[in-house]
Amino acid sequence: LVTSAPAATLVQPGLPGPAGARPAPTNAYAVIDAGKSDVNGLRLVSAPGVDVPWRASFDEGVDDAAIARLRITLVRDPDIIGPRPVNGVISVGWPGVPDGFFTPQSQPVPSGGFVLRNVSFGDYRVTVAGLPAGAYLKSIRQGNRDVLRDGVSILGVVENPLENILGKNGGQLEGRVINRAKEPEGNVPVVLVPSNRTRRDLYQKKSTDVNGRFKFDGIMPGQYKVFSWEDVLTGAWQDQEFLRTYETRGVTVDVATRSPATAEVEVIPWSDAQ
């Protein structure tokens, strides 16, 4: 459940608020498993968002301009909040169910680094976009926490910054997709799946050209499998139960920095994916 509303200007008790101060937006969030029971006495306390500090650095040299262009998106975890319902009834004055992800405003701070403004409380997965061509995300840590594995919890004032480590020279993979007759398959999805399947950010998806060719770049060095389906539901390859069915149909590749890898992949027919 999520609720949001404008709050009174935040001031110390007993002191007048600053002239012309604007109300700070507040919200509340809770995960509820009601099952077959009624939910009674539920109480959500609305609170203002907090600033989340973050920094980033490349493992090979400094590129402040590239870092300033990064965009950090927070995704609710568990992601039970989705797109607004079609034909849903929205009460007057209520904006409806929010999206499960948002990209907070990011601002530099004089002491170095940046802050994400007005982040509401909750558990999140973190994604980073806007990387330079060929670059990749190596890790995100917050203190001793591996954010890409464990996510991040925003429960109050955040002191430890999100530390983003980036690689400048990611690997490349190119190849083609063929059918059982060894003919090229054009306009079919190709998916790059990492051996570390908890790293959702390492999955990549492309479509083949008219000659069945594809190319991935900005790949974190490591071992991957490449799959192709004639037709597949977007994101299904991140479901381990789904992927287990086709494990032997993928092509294993080892991707290294500055050393392009190649692969020829046989497309999985639509009839086999049913």
CSV table of C-alpha atoms in Angstrom, one decimal:
chain,number,residue,atom,x,y,z
A,1,LEU,CA,0.0,0.0,0.0
A,2,VAL,CA,1.2,3.5,-0.8
A,3,THR,CA,-0.2,6.8,0.1
A,4,SER,CA,1.0,10.3,-0.5
A,5,ALA,CA,-0.1,13.8,0.5
A,6,PRO,CA,1.3,17.3,0.9
A,7,ALA,CA,2.5,17.8,4.5
A,8,ALA,CA,2.7,20.9,6.6
A,9,THR,CA,6.0,22.8,6.4
A,10,LEU,CA,8.5,21.0,8.6
A,11,VAL,CA,9.5,23.3,11.5
A,12,GLN,CA,10.6,22.8,15.1
A,13,PRO,CA,7.7,22.5,17.5
A,14,GLY,CA,6.7,25.9,18.8
A,15,LEU,CA,8.6,27.9,16.2
A,16,PRO,CA,7.0,29.7,13.3
A,17,GLY,CA,7.6,28.4,9.8
A,18,PRO,CA,9.7,30.3,7.3
A,19,ALA,CA,7.8,32.8,5.2
A,20,GLY,CA,6.7,31.5,1.9
A,21,ALA,CA,7.9,27.9,2.7
A,22,ARG,CA,6.4,25.3,0.4
A,23,PRO,CA,4.9,22.1,1.8
A,24,ALA,CA,7.2,19.1,1.5
A,25,PRO,CA,5.6,16.0,-0.2
A,26,THR,CA,5.3,13.0,2.1
A,27,ASN,CA,4.3,9.4,1.6
A,28,ALA,CA,4.0,6.1,3.3
A,29,TYR,CA,4.5,2.5,2.1
A,30,ALA,CA,3.9,-0.9,3.4
A,31,VAL,CA,3.8,-4.5,2.1
A,32,ILE,CA,0.7,-6.4,3.3
A,33,ASP,CA,-0.1,-10.1,2.9
A,34,ALA,CA,-3.8,-10.2,3.7
A,35,GLY,CA,-4.4,-13.8,2.5
A,36,LYS,CA,-8.1,-14.6,3.0
A,37,SER,CA,-8.4,-12.4,6.1
A,38,ASP,CA,-9.7,-8.8,6.5
A,39,VAL,CA,-7.2,-6.1,7.2
A,40,ASN,CA,-8.3,-4.0,10.2
A,41,GLY,CA,-6.6,-1.3,12.1
A,42,LEU,CA,-4.0,-0.6,9.4
A,43,ARG,CA,-2.0,2.6,10.1
A,44,LEU,CA,0.3,4.3,7.6
A,45,VAL,CA,2.4,7.2,8.9
A,46,SER,CA,3.3,9.6,6.1
A,47,ALA,CA,6.8,10.9,6.2
A,48,PRO,CA,9.0,13.2,4.0
A,49,GLY,CA,11.6,11.6,1.7
A,50,VAL,CA,15.3,11.7,2.5
A,51,ASP,CA,18.4,12.5,0.5
A,52,VAL,CA,20.6,9.5,-0.5
A,53,PRO,CA,24.3,10.3,-1.2
A,54,TRP,CA,26.0,8.5,-4.1
A,55,ARG,CA,29.4,8.5,-5.8
A,56,ALA,CA,30.9,6.9,-8.8
A,57,SER,CA,34.3,6.1,-10.2
A,58,PHE,CA,35.9,4.3,-13.1
A,59,ASP,CA,38.4,1.6,-12.6
A,60,GLU,CA,40.6,3.1,-15.4
A,61,GLY,CA,41.0,6.9,-15.1
A,62,VAL,CA,38.6,9.7,-14.2
A,63,ASP,CA,35.8,11.0,-16.3
A,64,ASP,CA,33.8,13.5,-14.2
A,65,ALA,CA,31.6,14.5,-17.2
A,66,ALA,CA,30.5,10.9,-17.8
A,67,ILE,CA,29.7,10.4,-14.1
A,68,ALA,CA,27.6,13.5,-14.1
A,69,ARG,CA,25.4,12.0,-16.8
A,70,LEU,CA,24.6,8.8,-15.0
A,71,ARG,CA,20.9,8.2,-14.1
A,72,ILE,CA,20.1,6.1,-11.0
A,73,THR,CA,16.7,4.5,-10.9
A,74,LEU,CA,15.2,2.9,-7.8
A,75,VAL,CA,12.8,-0.1,-8.2
A,76,ARG,CA,10.5,-1.2,-5.4
A,77,ASP,CA,11.5,-4.6,-4.0
A,78,PRO,CA,9.2,-6.5,-3.8
A,79,ASP,CA,8.0,-4.8,-7.0
A,80,ILE,CA,4.3,-5.1,-6.2
A,81,ILE,CA,3.5,-1.6,-7.6
A,82,GLY,CA,3.0,-1.6,-11.3
A,83,PRO,CA,1.4,0.4,-14.1
A,84,ARG,CA,-1.8,2.1,-13.4
A,85,PRO,CA,-4.8,-0.3,-14.0
A,86,VAL,CA,-6.6,0.0,-17.3
A,87,ASN,CA,-10.2,1.2,-16.7
A,88,GLY,CA,-9.4,1.6,-13.0
A,89,VAL,CA,-11.5,4.0,-11.0
A,90,ILE,CA,-9.4,6.9,-9.5
A,91,SER,CA,-10.9,9.0,-6.7
A,92,VAL,CA,-10.9,12.7,-7.1
A,93,GLY,CA,-7.7,14.2,-5.7
A,94,TRP,CA,-5.8,10.8,-5.7
A,95,PRO,CA,-3.2,10.3,-8.5
A,96,GLY,CA,-3.7,6.5,-8.4
A,97,VAL,CA,-1.2,3.7,-7.9
A,98,PRO,CA,2.3,4.9,-8.5
A,99,ASP,CA,4.8,3.2,-10.8
A,100,GLY,CA,7.1,0.7,-9.2
A,101,PHE,CA,10.2,2.6,-10.2
A,102,PHE,CA,11.4,6.2,-10.3
A,103,THR,CA,14.5,8.2,-11.1
A,104,PRO,CA,15.0,10.7,-8.3
A,105,GLN,CA,16.5,14.2,-9.0
A,106,SER,CA,20.2,14.0,-8.6
A,107,GLN,CA,22.3,17.0,-7.6
A,108,PRO,CA,26.1,17.5,-7.0
A,109,VAL,CA,27.2,18.5,-3.5
A,110,PRO,CA,30.2,20.8,-2.7
A,111,SER,CA,32.0,18.1,-0.7
A,112,GLY,CA,32.0,15.8,-3.7
A,113,GLY,CA,29.6,13.3,-5.1
A,114,PHE,CA,25.9,13.6,-5.6
A,115,VAL,CA,22.6,13.2,-3.7
A,116,LEU,CA,19.3,11.7,-4.8
A,117,ARG,CA,16.6,14.0,-3.6
A,118,ASN,CA,13.4,13.1,-1.7
A,119,VAL,CA,13.6,9.3,-1.7
A,120,SER,CA,10.7,7.7,0.1
A,121,PHE,CA,11.2,4.9,2.6
A,122,GLY,CA,11.3,1.4,1.4
A,123,ASP,CA,13.4,-1.5,-0.1
A,124,TYR,CA,14.8,-1.0,-3.5
A,125,ARG,CA,16.8,-2.5,-6.3
A,126,VAL,CA,19.2,0.0,-8.0
A,127,THR,CA,19.9,0.4,-11.7
A,128,VAL,CA,22.3,2.7,-13.4
A,129,ALA,CA,21.8,4.1,-16.9
A,130,GLY,CA,23.6,6.7,-19.0
A,131,LEU,CA,26.9,4.9,-19.1
A,132,PRO,CA,29.4,5.8,-21.8
A,133,ALA,CA,29.6,3.5,-24.8
A,134,GLY,CA,31.4,0.3,-24.0
A,135,ALA,CA,31.3,0.9,-20.2
A,136,TYR,CA,29.7,-1.4,-17.6
A,137,LEU,CA,28.7,-1.4,-14.0
A,138,LYS,CA,31.1,-3.5,-11.9
A,139,SER,CA,29.5,-3.1,-8.5
A,140,ILE,CA,27.4,-0.9,-6.1
A,141,ARG,CA,28.2,-1.0,-2.4
A,142,GLN,CA,26.8,0.8,0.6
A,143,GLY,CA,29.2,0.3,3.5
A,144,ASN,CA,29.6,-3.5,3.7
A,145,ARG,CA,26.4,-4.2,1.7
A,146,ASP,CA,26.4,-5.5,-1.9
A,147,VAL,CA,23.6,-3.4,-3.3
A,148,LEU,CA,23.4,-5.3,-6.6
A,149,ARG,CA,22.8,-8.6,-4.7
A,150,ASP,CA,20.9,-7.4,-1.6
A,151,GLY,CA,19.3,-4.2,-2.7
A,152,VAL,CA,19.2,-1.1,-0.5
A,153,SER,CA,16.9,-0.2,2.4
A,154,ILE,CA,15.8,3.4,3.0
A,155,LEU,CA,14.5,3.5,6.5
A,156,GLY,CA,15.7,7.0,7.7
A,157,VAL,CA,18.6,9.3,7.3
A,158,VAL,CA,21.2,7.8,4.9
A,159,GLU,CA,24.8,8.4,5.8
A,160,ASN,CA,26.7,5.8,3.8
A,161,PRO,CA,26.7,6.7,0.1
A,162,LEU,CA,26.0,4.3,-2.8
A,163,GLU,CA,29.4,3.6,-4.2
A,164,ASN,CA,29.2,2.8,-7.9
A,165,ILE,CA,32.3,1.3,-9.5
A,166,LEU,CA,32.3,1.3,-13.3
A,167,GLY,CA,34.5,-0.4,-15.9
A,168,LYS,CA,35.4,1.6,-19.0
A,169,ASN,CA,36.3,-1.2,-21.4
A,170,GLY,CA,33.6,-3.8,-21.5
A,171,GLY,CA,33.7,-6.9,-23.6
A,172,GLN,CA,31.9,-7.4,-27.0
A,173,LEU,CA,30.0,-10.3,-28.4
A,174,GLU,CA,28.8,-10.6,-32.0
A,175,GLY,CA,27.3,-13.5,-34.0
A,176,ARG,CA,24.3,-14.7,-35.8
A,177,VAL,CA,21.1,-16.7,-35.2
A,178,ILE,CA,20.2,-19.6,-37.5
A,179,ASN,CA,17.3,-22.0,-37.7
A,180,ARG,CA,17.4,-25.8,-37.9
A,181,ALA,CA,18.0,-25.5,-41.7
A,182,LYS,CA,21.1,-23.4,-41.0
A,183,GLU,CA,19.4,-20.3,-42.5
A,184,PRO,CA,19.7,-16.9,-40.8
A,185,GLU,CA,16.8,-15.8,-38.6
A,186,GLY,CA,16.1,-12.1,-38.9
A,187,ASN,CA,14.2,-10.0,-36.4
A,188,VAL,CA,14.2,-12.4,-33.5
A,189,PRO,CA,15.2,-11.7,-29.9
A,190,VAL,CA,18.7,-12.6,-28.6
A,191,VAL,CA,19.3,-12.7,-24.9
A,192,LEU,CA,22.7,-12.6,-23.1
A,193,VAL,CA,22.3,-14.3,-19.7
A,194,PRO,CA,25.1,-14.1,-17.1
A,195,SER,CA,26.4,-17.0,-15.1
A,196,ASN,CA,25.7,-14.9,-12.0
A,197,ARG,CA,21.9,-14.8,-12.4
A,198,THR,CA,21.4,-12.6,-9.4
A,199,ARG,CA,22.9,-9.7,-11.4
A,200,ARG,CA,19.8,-8.6,-13.2
A,201,ASP,CA,21.7,-5.6,-14.6
A,202,LEU,CA,24.0,-7.9,-16.6
A,203,TYR,CA,21.2,-9.4,-18.8
A,204,GLN,CA,21.0,-7.9,-22.2
A,205,LYS,CA,18.5,-8.3,-25.1
A,206,LYS,CA,18.9,-7.4,-28.8
A,207,SER,CA,17.1,-8.2,-32.0
A,208,THR,CA,18.8,-9.7,-35.0
A,209,ASP,CA,19.0,-7.8,-38.3
A,210,VAL,CA,17.7,-9.1,-41.6
A,211,ASN,CA,20.8,-11.3,-41.9
A,212,GLY,CA,20.4,-12.8,-38.5
A,213,ARG,CA,23.3,-10.8,-37.1
A,214,PHE,CA,23.5,-9.4,-33.6
A,215,LYS,CA,26.1,-7.5,-31.4
A,216,PHE,CA,26.4,-6.8,-27.7
A,217,ASP,CA,28.9,-4.4,-26.2
A,218,GLY,CA,29.6,-3.0,-22.7
A,219,ILE,CA,29.6,-6.5,-21.3
A,220,MET,CA,31.2,-7.1,-17.9
A,221,PRO,CA,33.9,-9.8,-18.4
A,222,GLY,CA,32.8,-13.2,-17.4
A,223,GLN,CA,30.9,-16.3,-18.6
A,224,TYR,CA,27.5,-16.0,-20.2
A,225,LYS,CA,24.9,-18.0,-22.2
A,226,VAL,CA,23.2,-16.8,-25.4
A,227,PHE,CA,19.6,-17.7,-26.2
A,228,SER,CA,17.3,-16.9,-29.0
A,229,TRP,CA,13.6,-17.6,-29.3
A,230,GLU,CA,11.2,-17.0,-32.2
A,231,ASP,CA,8.8,-15.5,-29.8
A,232,VAL,CA,9.2,-15.0,-26.0
A,233,LEU,CA,7.5,-12.8,-23.4
A,234,THR,CA,9.7,-9.9,-22.5
A,235,GLY,CA,11.7,-10.6,-19.3
A,236,ALA,CA,10.7,-14.3,-19.1
A,237,TRP,CA,14.4,-15.2,-19.4
A,238,GLN,CA,15.0,-13.7,-15.9
A,239,ASP,CA,12.6,-16.3,-14.5
A,240,GLN,CA,14.9,-19.2,-13.5
A,241,GLU,CA,12.1,-21.8,-13.8
A,242,PHE,CA,11.4,-20.7,-17.4
A,243,LEU,CA,15.1,-20.6,-18.3
A,244,ARG,CA,15.8,-24.1,-16.8
A,245,THR,CA,13.6,-25.6,-19.6
A,246,TYR,CA,16.0,-24.3,-22.3
A,247,GLU,CA,19.3,-24.4,-20.4
A,248,THR,CA,20.8,-26.9,-22.9
A,249,ARG,CA,19.7,-24.7,-25.9
A,250,GLY,CA,21.9,-21.8,-24.9
A,251,VAL,CA,25.5,-21.3,-26.2
A,252,THR,CA,28.2,-20.7,-23.6
A,253,VAL,CA,30.6,-17.8,-24.2
A,254,ASP,CA,33.5,-16.3,-22.3
A,255,VAL,CA,33.7,-12.6,-22.6
A,256,ALA,CA,36.9,-10.7,-21.9
A,257,THR,CA,38.0,-7.1,-22.0
A,258,ARG,CA,39.2,-5.9,-25.4
A,259,SER,CA,38.7,-9.4,-26.9
A,260,PRO,CA,35.5,-9.7,-29.0
A,261,ALA,CA,33.7,-13.1,-28.6
A,262,THR,CA,31.6,-14.7,-31.2
A,263,ALA,CA,28.7,-17.1,-31.1
A,264,GLU,CA,26.3,-18.9,-33.5
A,265,VAL,CA,23.0,-19.6,-31.9
A,266,GLU,CA,20.1,-21.8,-33.1
A,267,VAL,CA,16.8,-20.2,-32.5
A,268,ILE,CA,14.3,-21.9,-30.3
A,269,PRO,CA,11.1,-22.4,-32.4
A,270,TRP,CA,7.8,-20.9,-31.2
A,271,SER,CA,6.3,-24.5,-31.0
A,272,ASP,CA,9.1,-25.5,-28.6
A,273,ALA,CA,8.4,-22.6,-26.2
A,274,GLN,CA,4.8,-23.6,-25.5
